[in-house]
Short mmCIF file of N, CA and C in Angstrom, two decimals:
data_model
loop_
_atom_site.label_atom_id
_atom_site.label_comp_id
_atom_site.label_asym_id
_atom_site.label_seq_id
_atom_site.Cartn_x
_atom_site.Cartn_y
_atom_site.Cartn_z
N MET A 1 14.65 -13.19 -10.06
CA MET A 1 14.02 -13.44 -10.97
C MET A 1 12.68 -13.57 -9.60
N ILE A 2 12.47 -11.84 -9.42
CA ILE A 2 11.50 -11.23 -8.96
C ILE A 2 11.14 -9.91 -9.82
N PRO A 3 9.37 -10.03 -10.00
CA PRO A 3 8.84 -9.02 -10.90
C PRO A 3 9.05 -7.58 -10.45
N VAL A 4 9.18 -6.61 -11.23
CA VAL A 4 9.48 -5.04 -11.36
C VAL A 4 8.63 -4.38 -11.21
N ASN A 5 7.91 -3.78 -10.30
CA ASN A 5 7.07 -2.81 -10.13
C ASN A 5 6.84 -1.54 -11.05
N LEU A 6 7.26 -1.31 -12.43
CA LEU A 6 7.68 -0.09 -12.77
C LEU A 6 7.34 1.73 -12.59
N ALA A 7 4.82 0.78 -12.39
CA ALA A 7 5.01 2.40 -11.73
C ALA A 7 5.54 2.45 -9.82
N GLN A 8 5.62 1.68 -9.32
CA GLN A 8 6.45 2.10 -7.82
C GLN A 8 7.97 2.34 -7.88
N LYS A 9 8.12 2.10 -8.89
CA LYS A 9 10.07 2.82 -9.34
C LYS A 9 10.05 3.88 -10.24
N LEU A 10 9.18 4.82 -11.27
CA LEU A 10 8.98 6.21 -11.43
C LEU A 10 8.40 6.38 -10.58
N ALA A 11 7.41 5.30 -9.36
CA ALA A 11 7.17 7.18 -7.85
C ALA A 11 7.87 7.13 -7.40
N LEU A 12 8.91 6.70 -6.93
CA LEU A 12 10.93 7.19 -6.15
C LEU A 12 11.85 8.29 -7.15
N PHE A 13 10.79 9.04 -7.53
CA PHE A 13 11.21 10.29 -7.88
C PHE A 13 11.07 10.99 -8.94
N ASP A 14 10.70 11.96 -9.62
CA ASP A 14 10.24 13.09 -9.93
C ASP A 14 11.31 14.62 -10.85
N THR A 15 12.34 14.08 -10.98
CA THR A 15 13.76 14.61 -12.04
C THR A 15 13.14 14.51 -13.05
N HIS A 16 13.18 15.14 -15.02
CA HIS A 16 13.53 15.05 -15.66
C HIS A 16 14.77 13.97 -16.79
N TRP A 17 14.58 13.76 -17.63
CA TRP A 17 15.44 13.41 -18.63
C TRP A 17 16.07 12.36 -17.63
N ASP A 18 16.57 11.62 -16.28
CA ASP A 18 17.83 11.55 -15.61
C ASP A 18 16.53 9.68 -15.63
N PRO A 19 17.30 8.67 -17.10
CA PRO A 19 17.14 7.41 -16.50
C PRO A 19 17.62 6.39 -15.05
N LYS A 20 16.91 5.87 -14.80
CA LYS A 20 16.65 4.86 -13.60
C LYS A 20 17.37 3.19 -14.17
N VAL A 21 18.17 2.75 -13.37
CA VAL A 21 18.48 1.22 -13.95
C VAL A 21 17.15 0.72 -13.16
N VAL A 22 16.48 -0.02 -13.45
CA VAL A 22 15.32 -0.78 -12.69
C VAL A 22 15.98 -2.91 -13.37
N ALA A 23 16.75 -2.93 -14.60
CA ALA A 23 16.69 -4.15 -14.36
C ALA A 23 17.90 -4.07 -15.14
N SER A 24 18.80 -5.77 -15.41
CA SER A 24 19.86 -5.31 -16.70
C SER A 24 19.22 -6.91 -16.97
N TYR A 25 20.08 -6.62 -18.43
CA TYR A 25 19.36 -8.33 -18.79
C TYR A 25 21.19 -8.03 -20.78
N ASN A 26 20.95 -9.91 -20.33
CA ASN A 26 22.08 -9.26 -22.03
C ASN A 26 23.46 -8.21 -22.39
N GLY A 27 23.96 -8.15 -20.97
CA GLY A 27 24.37 -6.70 -21.12
C GLY A 27 23.94 -5.17 -21.23
N ASN A 28 22.82 -5.16 -21.02
CA ASN A 28 21.63 -4.44 -21.73
C ASN A 28 21.20 -3.17 -20.48
N ASP A 29 20.79 -2.21 -20.10
CA ASP A 29 19.75 -1.50 -18.99
C ASP A 29 18.73 -1.61 -19.47
N VAL A 30 17.69 -2.48 -18.58
CA VAL A 30 16.72 -1.71 -18.68
C VAL A 30 16.36 0.01 -17.43
N MET A 31 15.23 -0.01 -17.98
CA MET A 31 15.50 1.71 -18.05
C MET A 31 13.89 2.49 -17.17
N VAL A 32 13.70 3.36 -16.35
CA VAL A 32 12.55 4.50 -16.67
C VAL A 32 12.90 5.64 -16.46
N VAL A 33 12.61 6.12 -16.85
CA VAL A 33 12.23 7.30 -16.78
C VAL A 33 11.28 9.14 -17.25
N LYS A 34 11.92 9.88 -16.87
CA LYS A 34 10.52 11.56 -17.25
C LYS A 34 10.59 12.02 -18.29
N PHE A 35 9.95 12.22 -19.23
CA PHE A 35 10.44 13.57 -20.38
C PHE A 35 9.40 14.86 -19.62
N GLN A 36 10.15 15.63 -19.50
CA GLN A 36 9.41 16.79 -20.09
C GLN A 36 10.21 18.39 -20.72
N GLY A 37 9.82 18.94 -21.75
CA GLY A 37 10.10 19.50 -22.32
C GLY A 37 11.24 18.64 -23.99
N GLU A 38 11.99 19.37 -23.99
CA GLU A 38 13.10 18.81 -24.89
C GLU A 38 14.52 18.56 -24.37
N PHE A 39 14.59 17.30 -24.99
CA PHE A 39 16.56 16.87 -25.13
C PHE A 39 16.54 17.11 -26.24
N PRO A 40 18.15 17.13 -26.22
CA PRO A 40 18.54 17.78 -27.24
C PRO A 40 18.79 16.64 -28.47
N PHE A 41 18.97 17.65 -29.73
CA PHE A 41 19.73 16.36 -30.58
C PHE A 41 20.81 15.44 -30.68
N HIS A 42 20.29 14.95 -30.81
CA HIS A 42 22.57 13.88 -30.60
C HIS A 42 21.66 12.48 -31.55
N LYS A 43 22.95 12.09 -31.48
CA LYS A 43 22.48 10.24 -32.08
C LYS A 43 23.37 9.74 -31.26
N HIS A 44 23.64 8.35 -31.21
CA HIS A 44 24.27 7.68 -31.04
C HIS A 44 25.16 6.89 -32.10
N ASP A 45 26.00 6.30 -32.24
CA ASP A 45 26.59 5.37 -33.98
C ASP A 45 26.80 3.85 -33.73
N ASN A 46 26.77 3.88 -32.52
CA ASN A 46 27.14 2.36 -32.31
C ASN A 46 26.10 1.13 -31.93
N THR A 47 24.60 1.84 -31.47
CA THR A 47 23.99 1.00 -30.95
C THR A 47 22.19 2.72 -31.18
N ASP A 48 21.41 1.39 -31.35
CA ASP A 48 20.02 1.74 -32.50
C ASP A 48 19.81 2.20 -30.52
N ASP A 49 17.62 3.22 -30.22
CA ASP A 49 17.67 3.66 -29.02
C ASP A 49 16.57 2.67 -29.15
N PHE A 50 15.70 2.48 -28.14
CA PHE A 50 15.09 1.25 -27.76
C PHE A 50 13.74 3.19 -26.28
N PHE A 51 12.48 3.09 -26.95
CA PHE A 51 11.83 4.04 -25.92
C PHE A 51 10.39 2.90 -26.17
N LEU A 52 9.93 3.05 -24.92
CA LEU A 52 8.05 2.46 -24.70
C LEU A 52 7.60 3.87 -23.70
N VAL A 53 6.74 4.33 -24.72
CA VAL A 53 5.94 5.01 -23.74
C VAL A 53 5.25 4.13 -23.14
N ILE A 54 5.35 4.93 -21.11
CA ILE A 54 4.50 4.45 -20.48
C ILE A 54 3.06 4.59 -19.95
N GLN A 55 3.33 6.00 -20.11
CA GLN A 55 1.93 7.15 -19.68
C GLN A 55 2.70 8.35 -20.38
N GLY A 56 1.90 9.22 -20.78
CA GLY A 56 1.75 10.63 -21.34
C GLY A 56 1.82 10.73 -23.57
N GLN A 57 2.23 10.93 -23.48
CA GLN A 57 2.41 11.57 -24.76
C GLN A 57 4.53 12.18 -25.55
N VAL A 58 4.92 10.86 -26.43
CA VAL A 58 6.64 12.33 -26.41
C VAL A 58 6.51 11.97 -28.47
N THR A 59 7.46 12.86 -28.77
CA THR A 59 7.57 12.87 -29.52
C THR A 59 8.63 13.06 -29.99
N MET A 60 8.82 12.47 -30.89
CA MET A 60 10.85 12.15 -31.22
C MET A 60 10.69 13.16 -32.67
N ASP A 61 11.41 13.60 -32.64
CA ASP A 61 11.88 14.64 -34.52
C ASP A 61 13.87 13.92 -34.83
N TYR A 62 13.51 14.08 -35.44
CA TYR A 62 14.26 14.23 -36.97
C TYR A 62 15.20 14.85 -37.64
N GLU A 63 15.89 14.60 -37.76
CA GLU A 63 16.90 14.89 -38.67
C GLU A 63 16.23 14.58 -39.93
N GLY A 64 15.93 15.77 -41.17
CA GLY A 64 15.71 15.03 -42.35
C GLY A 64 14.74 14.30 -42.10
N ALA A 65 13.62 13.73 -41.54
CA ALA A 65 12.28 13.42 -40.75
C ALA A 65 11.41 13.05 -40.49
N ASP A 66 10.34 13.30 -40.98
CA ASP A 66 9.15 13.40 -40.24
C ASP A 66 9.15 13.46 -38.56
N SER A 67 8.70 13.92 -38.03
CA SER A 67 8.10 13.80 -35.66
C SER A 67 7.25 12.84 -35.89
N VAL A 68 7.61 12.00 -35.45
CA VAL A 68 6.54 10.84 -35.22
C VAL A 68 5.82 11.06 -33.28
N THR A 69 4.93 11.07 -33.85
CA THR A 69 4.24 10.91 -31.74
C THR A 69 3.65 10.00 -31.85
N PHE A 70 4.15 8.99 -30.00
CA PHE A 70 3.95 8.23 -29.58
C PHE A 70 3.63 7.95 -28.00
N GLY A 71 1.97 7.14 -28.03
CA GLY A 71 1.78 6.90 -26.92
C GLY A 71 2.21 5.61 -26.19
N PRO A 72 0.90 5.77 -25.32
CA PRO A 72 1.29 4.35 -24.15
C PRO A 72 1.02 3.59 -24.45
N GLY A 73 1.84 2.71 -24.03
CA GLY A 73 1.23 0.94 -24.89
C GLY A 73 2.54 1.43 -26.57
N GLU A 74 3.07 2.03 -27.16
CA GLU A 74 3.42 1.97 -28.01
C GLU A 74 5.70 2.09 -27.80
N LEU A 75 6.06 1.97 -29.01
CA LEU A 75 6.67 2.56 -28.88
C LEU A 75 7.58 2.46 -29.73
N VAL A 76 8.36 3.07 -30.53
CA VAL A 76 10.04 3.69 -31.30
C VAL A 76 11.60 2.87 -31.23
N ILE A 77 11.85 2.49 -32.09
CA ILE A 77 12.91 2.61 -31.97
C ILE A 77 14.09 2.97 -33.33
N VAL A 78 14.72 3.91 -33.00
CA VAL A 78 15.18 4.51 -33.77
C VAL A 78 16.28 4.50 -33.65
N PRO A 79 17.19 4.22 -35.30
CA PRO A 79 18.01 3.31 -35.14
C PRO A 79 20.10 3.96 -35.32
N LYS A 80 20.69 3.45 -34.94
CA LYS A 80 21.92 3.88 -34.73
C LYS A 80 22.36 4.83 -35.79
N GLY A 81 22.92 6.07 -34.94
CA GLY A 81 22.76 6.96 -36.21
C GLY A 81 23.13 7.36 -37.25
N GLN A 82 21.14 8.05 -36.95
CA GLN A 82 20.02 8.62 -36.99
C GLN A 82 20.22 9.16 -36.20
N ILE A 83 19.72 11.32 -36.41
CA ILE A 83 20.30 12.34 -35.53
C ILE A 83 18.83 12.90 -35.05
N HIS A 84 18.10 12.78 -33.87
CA HIS A 84 16.89 12.61 -32.63
C HIS A 84 16.87 13.20 -31.90
N ARG A 85 15.44 13.83 -31.44
CA ARG A 85 15.42 14.66 -30.22
C ARG A 85 14.30 14.32 -29.19
N PRO A 86 14.33 13.83 -28.48
CA PRO A 86 13.36 12.97 -28.28
C PRO A 86 12.20 14.37 -27.24
N ARG A 87 10.81 14.64 -27.16
CA ARG A 87 10.42 15.56 -25.96
C ARG A 87 8.70 15.50 -25.70
N ALA A 88 7.97 15.90 -25.10
CA ALA A 88 7.22 15.85 -24.06
C ALA A 88 6.28 17.28 -23.91
N ALA A 89 5.14 17.89 -23.72
CA ALA A 89 4.87 19.40 -23.81
C ALA A 89 4.88 18.40 -22.49
N GLN A 90 3.75 17.63 -21.91
CA GLN A 90 3.64 17.30 -20.56
C GLN A 90 4.06 16.00 -19.88
N GLU A 91 4.79 15.46 -19.18
CA GLU A 91 5.33 14.28 -18.33
C GLU A 91 4.16 13.52 -18.76
N ALA A 92 5.61 12.55 -19.54
CA ALA A 92 5.48 11.45 -20.02
C ALA A 92 6.80 10.25 -19.17
N GLN A 93 6.93 9.51 -19.42
CA GLN A 93 7.02 8.53 -18.05
C GLN A 93 7.41 7.43 -19.26
N VAL A 94 8.32 6.85 -19.18
CA VAL A 94 8.87 5.69 -20.48
C VAL A 94 10.09 4.92 -20.10
N LEU A 95 10.33 3.57 -21.23
CA LEU A 95 10.49 2.76 -20.29
C LEU A 95 11.87 2.72 -21.60
N LEU A 96 13.65 2.61 -21.80
CA LEU A 96 13.75 2.87 -22.43
C LEU A 96 15.39 1.61 -22.05
N ILE A 97 15.64 0.87 -23.69
CA ILE A 97 16.30 -0.02 -23.39
C ILE A 97 18.19 -0.36 -23.88
N GLU A 98 19.20 -0.14 -23.08
CA GLU A 98 20.64 0.38 -23.97
C GLU A 98 22.00 -0.38 -23.60
N PRO A 99 22.34 -1.11 -23.84
CA PRO A 99 23.53 -1.67 -23.46
C PRO A 99 23.78 -0.06 -22.26
N ALA A 100 24.21 -1.27 -21.46
CA ALA A 100 25.08 -0.75 -20.24
C ALA A 100 26.39 0.04 -20.23
N GLY A 101 26.11 0.90 -19.75
CA GLY A 101 27.04 2.17 -20.09
C GLY A 101 26.34 3.66 -21.02
N GLU A 102 25.89 3.08 -21.76
CA GLU A 102 25.74 3.41 -22.83
C GLU A 102 25.19 5.58 -22.67
N PRO A 103 25.62 6.74 -23.10
CA PRO A 103 25.63 7.88 -22.15
C PRO A 103 24.20 7.76 -22.54
N ASN A 104 22.94 8.93 -22.21
CA ASN A 104 22.42 8.69 -23.17
C ASN A 104 22.07 10.59 -23.94
N SER A 105 23.06 10.80 -23.14
CA SER A 105 23.17 12.25 -24.02
C SER A 105 24.00 12.07 -25.54
N GLY A 106 24.53 10.99 -26.63
CA GLY A 106 24.34 10.35 -27.34
C GLY A 106 26.01 12.07 -27.50
N ASP A 107 25.95 12.24 -28.60
CA ASP A 107 27.18 12.97 -28.80
C ASP A 107 26.68 14.69 -28.95
N SER A 108 25.65 14.58 -28.03
CA SER A 108 25.26 15.51 -28.25
C SER A 108 26.38 17.36 -27.16
N GLY A 109 26.85 16.52 -26.65
CA GLY A 109 27.81 17.49 -25.80
C GLY A 109 26.86 17.73 -24.39
N HIS A 110 26.04 17.82 -23.75
CA HIS A 110 24.97 17.77 -23.28
C HIS A 110 26.02 16.83 -21.91
N THR A 111 26.03 16.79 -20.95
CA THR A 111 26.27 15.81 -20.07
C THR A 111 25.74 13.96 -19.72
N PRO A 112 25.57 13.57 -19.79
CA PRO A 112 25.64 12.70 -19.81
C PRO A 112 24.07 12.27 -17.82
N ALA A 113 23.04 10.77 -18.21
CA ALA A 113 23.25 11.01 -16.89
C ALA A 113 23.62 10.31 -16.41
N ALA A 114 24.04 9.13 -14.52
CA ALA A 114 24.47 8.54 -14.59
C ALA A 114 23.89 7.56 -14.10
N LYS A 115 22.00 7.08 -14.71
CA LYS A 115 21.48 5.76 -14.34
C LYS A 115 22.05 5.22 -13.59
N ASP A 116 21.59 5.71 -11.81
CA ASP A 116 21.15 4.63 -10.54
C ASP A 116 20.54 4.28 -11.12
N LYS A 117 21.36 2.38 -10.19
CA LYS A 117 19.94 1.38 -10.05
C LYS A 117 19.17 2.03 -9.00
N ILE A 118 17.55 1.73 -9.54
CA ILE A 118 16.63 2.10 -8.33
C ILE A 118 15.91 0.71 -8.25
#
């Protein structure tokens, strides 16, 4: 029941595509992550994907739909089953929420991040 300072948590690491759990609720992980470059196209069959940009800009590419670019204070929810790829030309800081244990790589074949708690 104490506040979580997202800026302080983000200052603890400088890796990309490596989400860090900062809180949990109702079986969900609340995570911060830094994006830079492109993540592989993938989908999650059983859960939506929640992305809230804290700093920077993220482009979400979709299979069969137009890409969407969003910035600080904006969020995108990718419906379950939708093939997508987040990317950021410059480093972006993002808040993610997803069920605990859900691999960030979805069905891409990419090795999932460990999702350490910080």
